């Protein structure tokens, strides 16, 4: 499942331009209080987020359901889209 398949009700955390650990901190803040089953997509230009977001999801009882990278033509930076489905605990 890609971030685009996650559905119209997905929550998006735009952490582009932020370095570790801020993408995960922003994700945790956005997830707080959301119901189980909610899909949250993190957008990040920090390559570490590709490992940090799934690790955070595993530790919190959530599931990583998608990852995709796209390269912007203007500056060549890759934006990673990592999608998590929240479990019963946030």
Short mmCIF file of C-alpha atoms in Angstrom, two decimals:
data_model
loop_
_atom_site.label_atom_id
_atom_site.label_comp_id
_atom_site.label_asym_id
_atom_site.label_seq_id
_atom_site.Cartn_x
_atom_site.Cartn_y
_atom_site.Cartn_z
CA UNK A 1 0.00 0.00 0.00
CA UNK A 2 1.41 3.40 -0.89
CA UNK A 3 0.62 6.66 0.81
CA UNK A 4 -1.69 7.47 -2.08
CA UNK A 5 -3.71 4.30 -1.39
CA UNK A 6 -4.14 5.21 2.26
CA UNK A 7 -7.44 6.98 1.69
CA UNK A 8 -8.81 10.49 1.75
CA UNK A 9 -9.06 10.54 5.56
CA UNK A 10 -5.34 10.00 6.08
CA UNK A 11 -3.50 12.40 8.35
CA UNK A 12 -0.36 13.92 6.80
CA UNK A 13 2.64 15.04 8.84
CA UNK A 14 4.84 17.30 6.72
CA UNK A 15 8.31 16.96 8.20
CA UNK A 16 10.22 17.91 5.05
CA UNK A 17 13.39 19.81 5.85
CA UNK A 18 13.49 18.51 9.43
CA UNK A 19 16.26 16.23 10.70
CA UNK A 20 16.16 13.34 13.13
CA UNK A 21 14.49 13.09 15.59
CA UNK A 22 11.94 15.74 14.57
CA UNK A 23 9.99 13.68 11.97
CA UNK A 24 9.24 11.03 14.61
CA UNK A 25 8.46 13.65 17.25
CA UNK A 26 5.98 15.31 14.87
CA UNK A 27 4.46 11.90 14.02
CA UNK A 28 4.05 11.02 17.71
CA UNK A 29 2.40 14.37 18.42
CA UNK A 30 0.00 13.95 15.47
CA UNK A 31 -0.86 10.37 16.47
CA UNK A 32 -1.63 11.26 20.08
CA UNK A 33 -5.35 10.85 20.64
CA UNK A 34 -6.18 9.51 17.17
CA UNK A 35 -8.28 6.34 17.05
CA UNK A 36 -6.90 2.93 16.13
CA UNK A 37 -7.03 2.32 12.41
CA UNK A 38 -6.17 5.91 11.51
CA UNK A 39 -3.64 6.16 8.69
CA UNK A 40 -0.85 8.71 9.17
CA UNK A 41 1.62 9.57 6.41
CA UNK A 42 4.92 11.25 7.20
CA UNK A 43 6.63 13.28 4.47
CA UNK A 44 10.35 13.62 5.15
CA UNK A 45 13.53 14.59 3.32
CA UNK A 46 15.65 13.03 6.08
CA UNK A 47 16.77 9.55 4.91
CA UNK A 48 16.88 8.39 8.55
CA UNK A 49 13.09 8.67 8.70
CA UNK A 50 12.89 5.56 6.49
CA UNK A 51 14.23 3.60 9.47
CA UNK A 52 13.08 5.74 12.39
CA UNK A 53 9.36 5.88 11.52
CA UNK A 54 8.95 2.08 11.14
CA UNK A 55 10.94 1.55 14.36
CA UNK A 56 8.68 3.99 16.22
CA UNK A 57 5.61 2.22 14.78
CA UNK A 58 6.84 -1.22 15.90
CA UNK A 59 7.64 0.00 19.41
CA UNK A 60 4.19 1.59 19.75
CA UNK A 61 2.13 -1.31 18.36
CA UNK A 62 1.37 0.33 15.00
CA UNK A 63 2.01 -1.01 11.50
CA UNK A 64 4.02 0.51 8.67
CA UNK A 65 1.86 0.01 5.60
CA UNK A 66 3.75 1.87 2.89
CA UNK A 67 6.86 3.71 1.80
CA UNK A 68 7.66 5.60 -1.37
CA UNK A 69 10.35 8.03 -2.43
CA UNK A 70 10.01 10.78 -5.00
CA UNK A 71 12.75 13.08 -6.27
CA UNK A 72 11.94 16.72 -6.85
CA UNK A 73 13.38 18.10 -10.06
CA UNK A 74 14.17 21.60 -8.76
CA UNK A 75 16.76 20.67 -6.12
CA UNK A 76 17.12 16.90 -6.43
CA UNK A 77 16.02 16.22 -2.85
CA UNK A 78 14.16 12.98 -2.26
CA UNK A 79 10.97 13.19 -0.24
CA UNK A 80 10.05 9.95 1.49
CA UNK A 81 6.42 9.15 2.21
CA UNK A 82 6.09 6.64 5.07
CA UNK A 83 2.60 5.51 5.98
CA UNK A 84 1.59 4.05 9.35
CA UNK A 85 -1.73 2.55 10.43
CA UNK A 86 -2.25 3.23 14.13
CA UNK A 87 -2.91 0.35 16.47
CA UNK A 88 -4.80 0.41 19.75
CA UNK A 89 -2.14 2.44 21.59
CA UNK A 90 -0.73 5.84 20.62
#
